[in-house]
Tab-separated table of C-alpha atoms and ligand atoms in Angstrom:
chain	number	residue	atom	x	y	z
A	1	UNK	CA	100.869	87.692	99.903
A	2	UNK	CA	98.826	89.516	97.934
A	3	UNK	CA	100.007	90.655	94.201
A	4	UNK	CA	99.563	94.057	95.472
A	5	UNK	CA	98.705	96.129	98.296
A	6	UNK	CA	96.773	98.397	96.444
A	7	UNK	CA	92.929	97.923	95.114
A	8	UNK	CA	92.689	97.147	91.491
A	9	UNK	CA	92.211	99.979	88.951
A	10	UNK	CA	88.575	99.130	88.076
A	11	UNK	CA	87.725	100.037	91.873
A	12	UNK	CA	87.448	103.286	90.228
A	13	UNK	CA	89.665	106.268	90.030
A	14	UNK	CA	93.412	107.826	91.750
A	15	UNK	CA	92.455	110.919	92.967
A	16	UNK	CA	94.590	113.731	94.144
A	17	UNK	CA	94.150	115.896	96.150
A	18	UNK	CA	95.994	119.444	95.583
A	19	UNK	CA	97.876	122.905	94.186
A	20	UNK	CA	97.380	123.481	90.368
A	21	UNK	CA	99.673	125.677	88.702
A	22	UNK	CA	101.577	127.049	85.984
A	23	UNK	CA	105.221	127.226	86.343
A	24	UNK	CA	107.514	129.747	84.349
A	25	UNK	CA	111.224	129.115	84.442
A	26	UNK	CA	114.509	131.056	84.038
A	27	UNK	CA	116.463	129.708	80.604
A	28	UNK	CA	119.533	130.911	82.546
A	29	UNK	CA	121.129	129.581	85.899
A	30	UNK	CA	121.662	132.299	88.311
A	31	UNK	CA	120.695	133.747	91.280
A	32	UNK	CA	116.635	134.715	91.427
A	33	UNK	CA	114.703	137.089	89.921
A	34	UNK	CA	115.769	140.457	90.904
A	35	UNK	CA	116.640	141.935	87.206
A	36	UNK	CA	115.286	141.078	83.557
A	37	UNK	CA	115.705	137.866	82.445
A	38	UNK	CA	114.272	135.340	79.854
A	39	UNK	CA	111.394	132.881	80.825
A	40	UNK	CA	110.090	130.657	79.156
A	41	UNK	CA	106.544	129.162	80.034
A	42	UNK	CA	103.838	128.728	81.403
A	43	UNK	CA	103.796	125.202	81.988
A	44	UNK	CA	101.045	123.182	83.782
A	45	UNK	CA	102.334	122.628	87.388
A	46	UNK	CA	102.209	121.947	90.301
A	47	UNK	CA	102.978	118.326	92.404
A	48	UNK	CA	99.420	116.771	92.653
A	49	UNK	CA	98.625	117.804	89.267
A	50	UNK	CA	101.983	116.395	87.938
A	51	UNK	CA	101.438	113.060	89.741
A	52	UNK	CA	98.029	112.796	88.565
A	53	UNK	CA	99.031	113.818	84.950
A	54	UNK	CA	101.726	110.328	84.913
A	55	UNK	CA	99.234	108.218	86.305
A	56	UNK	CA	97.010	108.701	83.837
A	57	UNK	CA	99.404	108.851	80.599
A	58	UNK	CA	100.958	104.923	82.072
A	59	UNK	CA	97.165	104.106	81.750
A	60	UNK	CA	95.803	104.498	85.197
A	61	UNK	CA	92.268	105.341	85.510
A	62	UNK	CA	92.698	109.388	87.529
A	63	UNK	CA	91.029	112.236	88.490
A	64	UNK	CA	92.125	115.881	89.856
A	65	UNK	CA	90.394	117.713	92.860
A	66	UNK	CA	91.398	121.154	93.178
A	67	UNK	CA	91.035	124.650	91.284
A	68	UNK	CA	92.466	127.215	88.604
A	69	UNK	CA	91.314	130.335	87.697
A	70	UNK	CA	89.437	131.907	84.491
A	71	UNK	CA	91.829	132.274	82.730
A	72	UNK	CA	94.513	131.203	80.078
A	73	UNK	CA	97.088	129.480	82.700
A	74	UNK	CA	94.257	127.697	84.233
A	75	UNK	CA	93.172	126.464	80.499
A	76	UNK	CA	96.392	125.336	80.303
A	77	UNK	CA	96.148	122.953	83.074
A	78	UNK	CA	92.740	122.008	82.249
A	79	UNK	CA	93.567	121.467	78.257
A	80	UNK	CA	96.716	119.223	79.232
A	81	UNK	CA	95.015	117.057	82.345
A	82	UNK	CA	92.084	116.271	79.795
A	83	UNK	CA	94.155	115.616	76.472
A	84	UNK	CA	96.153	112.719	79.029
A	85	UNK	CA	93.094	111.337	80.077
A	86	UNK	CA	92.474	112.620	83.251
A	87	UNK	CA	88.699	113.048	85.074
A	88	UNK	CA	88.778	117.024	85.719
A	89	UNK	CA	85.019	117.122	86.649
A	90	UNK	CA	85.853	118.067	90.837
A	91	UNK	CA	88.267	120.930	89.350
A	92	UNK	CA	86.479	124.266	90.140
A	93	UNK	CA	86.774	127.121	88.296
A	94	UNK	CA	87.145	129.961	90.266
A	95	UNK	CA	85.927	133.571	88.651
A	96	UNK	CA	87.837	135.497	91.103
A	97	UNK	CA	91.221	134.774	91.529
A	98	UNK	CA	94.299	133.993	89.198
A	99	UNK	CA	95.789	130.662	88.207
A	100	UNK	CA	98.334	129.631	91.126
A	101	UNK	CA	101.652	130.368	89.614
A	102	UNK	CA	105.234	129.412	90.745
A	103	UNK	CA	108.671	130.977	88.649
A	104	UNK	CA	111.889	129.201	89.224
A	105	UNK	CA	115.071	129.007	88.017
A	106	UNK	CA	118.116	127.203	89.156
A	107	UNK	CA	121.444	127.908	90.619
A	108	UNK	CA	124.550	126.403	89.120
A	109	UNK	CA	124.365	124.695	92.125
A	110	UNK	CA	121.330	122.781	90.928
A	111	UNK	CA	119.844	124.463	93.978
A	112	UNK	CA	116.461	126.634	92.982
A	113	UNK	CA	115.068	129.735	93.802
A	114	UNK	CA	111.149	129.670	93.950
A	115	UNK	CA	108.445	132.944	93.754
A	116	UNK	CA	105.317	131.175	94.248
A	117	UNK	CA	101.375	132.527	94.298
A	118	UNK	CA	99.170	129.341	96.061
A	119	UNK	CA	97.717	130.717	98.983
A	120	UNK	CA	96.207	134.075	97.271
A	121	UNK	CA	95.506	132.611	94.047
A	122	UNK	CA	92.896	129.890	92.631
A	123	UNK	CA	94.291	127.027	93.384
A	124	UNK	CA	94.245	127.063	97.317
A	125	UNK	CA	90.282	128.108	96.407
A	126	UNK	CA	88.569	125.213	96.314
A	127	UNK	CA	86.772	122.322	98.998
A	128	UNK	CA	84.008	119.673	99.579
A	129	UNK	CA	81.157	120.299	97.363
A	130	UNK	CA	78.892	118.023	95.543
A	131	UNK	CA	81.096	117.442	92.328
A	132	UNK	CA	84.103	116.575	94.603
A	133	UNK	CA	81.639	114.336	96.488
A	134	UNK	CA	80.481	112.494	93.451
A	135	UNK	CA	83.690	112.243	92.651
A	136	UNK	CA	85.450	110.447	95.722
A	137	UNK	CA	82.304	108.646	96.080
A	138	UNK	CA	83.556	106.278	93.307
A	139	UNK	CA	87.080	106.567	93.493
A	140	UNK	CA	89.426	103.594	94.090
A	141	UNK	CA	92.199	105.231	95.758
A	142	UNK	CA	93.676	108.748	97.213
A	143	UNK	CA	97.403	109.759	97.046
A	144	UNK	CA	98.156	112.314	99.378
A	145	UNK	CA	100.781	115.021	98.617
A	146	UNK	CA	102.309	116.658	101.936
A	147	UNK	CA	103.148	119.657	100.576
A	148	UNK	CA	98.776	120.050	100.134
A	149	UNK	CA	98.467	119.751	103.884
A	150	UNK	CA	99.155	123.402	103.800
A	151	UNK	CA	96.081	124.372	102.445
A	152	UNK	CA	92.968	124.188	104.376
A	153	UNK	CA	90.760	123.319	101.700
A	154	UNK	CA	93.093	120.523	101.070
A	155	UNK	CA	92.798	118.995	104.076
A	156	UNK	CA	89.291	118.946	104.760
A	157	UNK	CA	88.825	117.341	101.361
A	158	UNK	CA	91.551	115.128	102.281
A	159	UNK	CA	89.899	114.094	105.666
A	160	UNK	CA	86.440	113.036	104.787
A	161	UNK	CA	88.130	111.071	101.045
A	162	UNK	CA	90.658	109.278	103.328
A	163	UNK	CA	87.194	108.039	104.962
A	164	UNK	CA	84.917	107.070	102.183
A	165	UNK	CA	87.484	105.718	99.817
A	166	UNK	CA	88.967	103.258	102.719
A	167	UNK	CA	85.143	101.845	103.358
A	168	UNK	CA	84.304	101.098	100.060
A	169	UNK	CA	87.676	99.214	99.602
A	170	UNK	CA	90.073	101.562	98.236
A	171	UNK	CA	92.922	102.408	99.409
A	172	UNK	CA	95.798	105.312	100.631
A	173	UNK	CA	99.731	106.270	99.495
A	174	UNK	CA	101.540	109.184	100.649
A	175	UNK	CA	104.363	111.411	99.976
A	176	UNK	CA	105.089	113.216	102.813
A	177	UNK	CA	107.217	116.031	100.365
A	178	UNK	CA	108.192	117.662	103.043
A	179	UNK	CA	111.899	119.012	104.009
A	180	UNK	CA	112.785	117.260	107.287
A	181	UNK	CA	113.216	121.109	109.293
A	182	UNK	CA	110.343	122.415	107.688
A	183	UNK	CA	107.683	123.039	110.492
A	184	UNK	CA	104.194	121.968	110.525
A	185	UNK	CA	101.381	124.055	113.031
A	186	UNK	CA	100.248	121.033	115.835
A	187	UNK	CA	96.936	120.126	114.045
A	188	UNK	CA	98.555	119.870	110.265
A	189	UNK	CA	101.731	117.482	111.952
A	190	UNK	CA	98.510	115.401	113.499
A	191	UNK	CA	96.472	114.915	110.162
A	192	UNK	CA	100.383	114.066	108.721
A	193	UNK	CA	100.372	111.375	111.414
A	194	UNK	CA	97.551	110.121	110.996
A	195	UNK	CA	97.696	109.845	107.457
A	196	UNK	CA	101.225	108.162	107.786
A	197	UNK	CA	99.233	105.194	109.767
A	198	UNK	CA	97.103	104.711	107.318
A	199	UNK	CA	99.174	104.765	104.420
A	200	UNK	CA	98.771	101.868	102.164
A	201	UNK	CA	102.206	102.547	100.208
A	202	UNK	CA	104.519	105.599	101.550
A	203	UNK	CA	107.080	107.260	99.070
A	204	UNK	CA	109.223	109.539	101.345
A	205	UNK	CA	112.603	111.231	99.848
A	206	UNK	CA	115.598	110.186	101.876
A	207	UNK	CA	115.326	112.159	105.075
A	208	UNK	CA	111.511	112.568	104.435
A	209	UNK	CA	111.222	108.327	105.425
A	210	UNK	CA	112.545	109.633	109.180
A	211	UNK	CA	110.093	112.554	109.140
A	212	UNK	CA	107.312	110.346	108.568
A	213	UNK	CA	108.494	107.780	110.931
A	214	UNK	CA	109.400	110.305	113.845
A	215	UNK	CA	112.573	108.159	114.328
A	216	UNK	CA	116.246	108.185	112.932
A	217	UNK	CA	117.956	106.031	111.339
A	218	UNK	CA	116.546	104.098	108.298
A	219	UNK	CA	116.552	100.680	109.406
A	220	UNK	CA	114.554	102.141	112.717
A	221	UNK	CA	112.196	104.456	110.568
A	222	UNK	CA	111.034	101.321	108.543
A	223	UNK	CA	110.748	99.111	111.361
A	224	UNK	CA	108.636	102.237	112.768
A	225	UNK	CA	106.660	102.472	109.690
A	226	UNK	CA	105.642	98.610	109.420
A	227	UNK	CA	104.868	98.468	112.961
A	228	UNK	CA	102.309	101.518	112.174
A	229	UNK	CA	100.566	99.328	109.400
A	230	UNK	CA	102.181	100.992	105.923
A	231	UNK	CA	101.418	98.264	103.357
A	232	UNK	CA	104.491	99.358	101.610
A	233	UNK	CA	107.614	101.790	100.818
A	234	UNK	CA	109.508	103.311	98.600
A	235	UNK	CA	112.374	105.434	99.147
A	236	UNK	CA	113.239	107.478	96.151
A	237	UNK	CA	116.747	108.727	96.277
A	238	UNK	CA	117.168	110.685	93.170
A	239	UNK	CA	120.079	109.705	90.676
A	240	UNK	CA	121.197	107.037	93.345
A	241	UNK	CA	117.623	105.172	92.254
A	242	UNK	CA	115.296	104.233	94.736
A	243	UNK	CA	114.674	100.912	96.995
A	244	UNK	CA	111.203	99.267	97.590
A	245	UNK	CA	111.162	97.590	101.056
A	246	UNK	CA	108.099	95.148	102.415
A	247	UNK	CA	106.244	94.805	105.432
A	248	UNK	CA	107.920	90.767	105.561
A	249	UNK	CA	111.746	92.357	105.413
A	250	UNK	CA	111.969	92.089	101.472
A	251	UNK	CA	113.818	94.537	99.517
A	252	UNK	CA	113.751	95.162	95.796
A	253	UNK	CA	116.596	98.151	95.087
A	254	UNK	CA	116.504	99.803	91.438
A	255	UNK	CA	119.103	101.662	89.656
A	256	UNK	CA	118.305	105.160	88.323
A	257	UNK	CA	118.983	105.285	84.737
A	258	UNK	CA	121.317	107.060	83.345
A	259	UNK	CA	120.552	110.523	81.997
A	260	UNK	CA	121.334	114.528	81.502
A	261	UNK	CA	119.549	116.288	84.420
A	262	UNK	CA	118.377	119.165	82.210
A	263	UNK	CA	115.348	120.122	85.168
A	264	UNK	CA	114.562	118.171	88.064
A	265	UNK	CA	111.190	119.799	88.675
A	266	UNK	CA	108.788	116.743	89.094
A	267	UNK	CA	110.845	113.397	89.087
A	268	UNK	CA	109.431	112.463	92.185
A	269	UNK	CA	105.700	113.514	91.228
A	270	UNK	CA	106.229	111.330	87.901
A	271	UNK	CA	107.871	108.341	89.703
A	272	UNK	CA	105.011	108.329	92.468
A	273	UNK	CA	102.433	108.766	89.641
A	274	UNK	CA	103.926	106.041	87.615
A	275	UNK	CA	104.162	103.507	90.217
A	276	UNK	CA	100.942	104.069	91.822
A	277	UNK	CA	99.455	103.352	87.991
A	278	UNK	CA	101.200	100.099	87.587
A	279	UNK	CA	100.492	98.695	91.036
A	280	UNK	CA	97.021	99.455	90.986
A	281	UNK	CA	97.147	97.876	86.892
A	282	UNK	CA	98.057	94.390	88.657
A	283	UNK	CA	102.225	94.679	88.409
A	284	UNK	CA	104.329	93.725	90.733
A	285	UNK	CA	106.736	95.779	92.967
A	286	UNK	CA	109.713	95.253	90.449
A	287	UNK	CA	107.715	96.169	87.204
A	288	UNK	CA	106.341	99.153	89.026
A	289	UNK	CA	109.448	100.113	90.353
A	290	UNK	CA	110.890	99.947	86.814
A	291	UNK	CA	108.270	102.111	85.147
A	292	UNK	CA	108.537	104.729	88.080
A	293	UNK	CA	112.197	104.921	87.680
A	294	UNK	CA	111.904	105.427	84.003
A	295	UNK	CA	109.065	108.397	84.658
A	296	UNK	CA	111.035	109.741	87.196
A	297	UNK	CA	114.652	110.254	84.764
A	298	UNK	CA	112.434	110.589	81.347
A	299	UNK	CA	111.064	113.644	83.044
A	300	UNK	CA	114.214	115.436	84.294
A	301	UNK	CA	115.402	115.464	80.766
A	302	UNK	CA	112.682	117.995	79.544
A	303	UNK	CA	112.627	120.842	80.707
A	304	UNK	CA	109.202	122.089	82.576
A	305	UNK	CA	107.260	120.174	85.403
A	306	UNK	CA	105.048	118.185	83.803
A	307	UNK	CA	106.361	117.747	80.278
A	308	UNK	CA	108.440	114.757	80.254
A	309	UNK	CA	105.746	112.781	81.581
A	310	UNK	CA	105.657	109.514	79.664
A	311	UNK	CA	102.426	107.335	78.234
A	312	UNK	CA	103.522	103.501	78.648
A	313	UNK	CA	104.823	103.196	75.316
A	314	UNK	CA	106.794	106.095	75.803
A	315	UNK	CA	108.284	104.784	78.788
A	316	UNK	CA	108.871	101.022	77.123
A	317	UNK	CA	110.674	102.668	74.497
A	318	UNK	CA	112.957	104.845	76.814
A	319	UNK	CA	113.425	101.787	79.189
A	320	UNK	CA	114.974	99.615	75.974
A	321	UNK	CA	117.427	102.433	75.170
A	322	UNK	CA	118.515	104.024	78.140
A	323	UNK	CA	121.549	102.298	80.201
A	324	UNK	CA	120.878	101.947	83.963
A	325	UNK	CA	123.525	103.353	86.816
A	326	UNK	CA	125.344	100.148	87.755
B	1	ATP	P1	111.026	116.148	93.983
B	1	ATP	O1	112.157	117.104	94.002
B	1	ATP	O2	110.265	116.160	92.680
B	1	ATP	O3	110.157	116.177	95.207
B	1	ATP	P2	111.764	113.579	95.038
B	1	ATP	O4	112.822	113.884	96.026
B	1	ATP	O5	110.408	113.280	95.523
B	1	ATP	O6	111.740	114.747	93.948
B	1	ATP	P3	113.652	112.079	93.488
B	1	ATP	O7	114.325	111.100	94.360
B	1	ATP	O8	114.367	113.325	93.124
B	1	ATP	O9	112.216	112.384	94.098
B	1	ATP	O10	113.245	111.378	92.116
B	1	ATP	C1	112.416	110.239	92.086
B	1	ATP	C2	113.014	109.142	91.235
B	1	ATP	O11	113.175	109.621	89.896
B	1	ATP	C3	114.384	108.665	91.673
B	1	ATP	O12	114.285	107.653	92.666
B	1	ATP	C4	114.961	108.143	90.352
B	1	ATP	O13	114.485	106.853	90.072
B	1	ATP	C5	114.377	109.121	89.339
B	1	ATP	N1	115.305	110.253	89.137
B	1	ATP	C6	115.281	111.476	89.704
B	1	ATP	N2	116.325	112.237	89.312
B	1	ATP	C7	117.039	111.472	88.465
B	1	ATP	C8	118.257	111.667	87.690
B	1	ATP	N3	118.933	112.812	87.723
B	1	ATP	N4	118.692	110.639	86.928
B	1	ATP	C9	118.025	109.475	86.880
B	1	ATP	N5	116.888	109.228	87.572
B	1	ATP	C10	116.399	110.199	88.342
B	2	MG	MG1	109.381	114.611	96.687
């Protein structure tokens, strides 16, 4: 078997493909927006740039494709991507529009209400030109967001990169991060397919592993899922950890450590980041696994998206300390 099912780092660049935004959130729990409240914010955002941002900071070489406005909450992304290292030379700059933007705040519930600008703002504005060409031209491997599929530009970028990067060598992960009823027009559910098949690793939320399989049940979805040609998958199941299964039956499952939930924004974008990093740096599924879990719960205990993102020393040091869920 080989050690991993990923290529190797020096292949070239993880790129991603995707919204960039700044995210402002409510200090207080409640119900919306609908009378004057405190924020606090902005914070760099959104889940491709999030991913990208703790693949980078664990030491894996990354780059961004996708766009922010002129202005200061695009600077903001652009100032934070660079300081942790990642390639922002396929990020356009767009003189028109805003910065995407999403607010949030949560319910006591831990539920969350959203206001979100992607479509009308920046970062849907972007699409295959020559510096995102250069770009994918020399990367090593793609990670696919769902929730990106939404944008057009996304997805044509998406379709020729899945292409180029897979015949020079490189190779494909996906998280579908998309809610099981949300609907998907016939030609978007087709490219999700199709991506699905060719997904090297896949890191599906609970129900999101039957989405992407089509089928219920887990056991069935998996079986699906092999039988399609994933290389890999990881189910991430929030505080109840997450399991790594392989294509030969195997199963590695990993506890979630054990911390206060302070904002859950981006624990799946950090874990996917983080073990996409360490597979493609030569580690095994149970090291990986380990440093994914720790991005994942290091990053629900700061508040904003993108903040608790952890460099691997970071992470090493929160792995000795914190307890795991038994
Ligand atoms: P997102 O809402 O960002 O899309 P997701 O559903 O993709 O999240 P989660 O399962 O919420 O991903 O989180 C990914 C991983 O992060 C989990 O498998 C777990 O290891 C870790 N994690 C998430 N939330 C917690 C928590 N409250 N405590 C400990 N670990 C957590
Ligand atoms: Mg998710």
């Amino acid at each position: 078997m080989p050690s991993s099912v990923l290529s190797p780092d020096e292949l070239g660049p993880t790129i991603c493909v995707g919204e960039i935004l700044v995210e402002i959130v409510a200090t207080t729990t409640g119900e919306g927006f609908r009378s004057p409240q405190p924020l606090v914010g902005p914070y760099p955002s959104g889940a491709p740039a999030i991913f990208i941002d703790q693949c980078s900071r664990l030491g894996g070489s990354a780059a961004m494709i996708g766009a922010v406005g002129d202005d200061d909450f695009g600077r903001v992304n652009l100032d934070r991507l660079r300081a942790d290292g990642v390639d922002v030379s396929a990020v356009a700059i767009d003189r028109q529009f805003p910065t995407g933007s999403a607010f949030v705040r949560y319910r006591a519930s831990g539920a969350r209400d959203f206001v979100y600008n992607i479509a009308t703002s920046a970062a849907s504005r972007f699409g295959w030109d020559d510096k995102v060409e250069a770009l994918v031209r020399r990367a090593g491997h793609l990670h696919v967001m769902g929730t990106a599929l939404s944008m057009p530009s996304a997805r044509e970028v998406i379709a020729h990169a899945v292409e180029i990067i897979k015949a020079r060598g490189g190779t494909l992960s996906v998280d579908p991060n998309l809610r099981k009823e949300l609907q998907l027009s016939a030609p978007i559910e087709r490219q999700f397919a199709e991506l699905v098949a060719k997904a090297d690793l896949l890191l599906p939320s609970a129900d999101e592993l039957e989405r992407a399989a089509g089928v219920d049940g887990e056991a069935a979805a998996l079986r699906r899922l092999f039988e399609l040609g994933v290389g890999e998958i990881v189910l991430k199941r929030g505080a109840a950890g997450a399991s790594w299964f392989g294509r030969d039956g195997s199963r590695i499952d990993a506890a979630a450590f054990a911390v206060t939930e302070l904002d859950a924004t981006g624990a799946g974008d950090c874990f996917g980041g983080a073990y996409v990093a360490g597979r493609r740096l030569g580690m095994g599924p149970e090291q990986a696994l380990t440093y994914a879990s720790a991005a994942g719960a290091r990053n629900v205990t700061v508040r904003g998206p993108m903040e608790g993102a952890g460099t691997r020393s970071e992470l090493d040091t929160f792995i000795a300390a914190t307890p795991r869920h038994v």
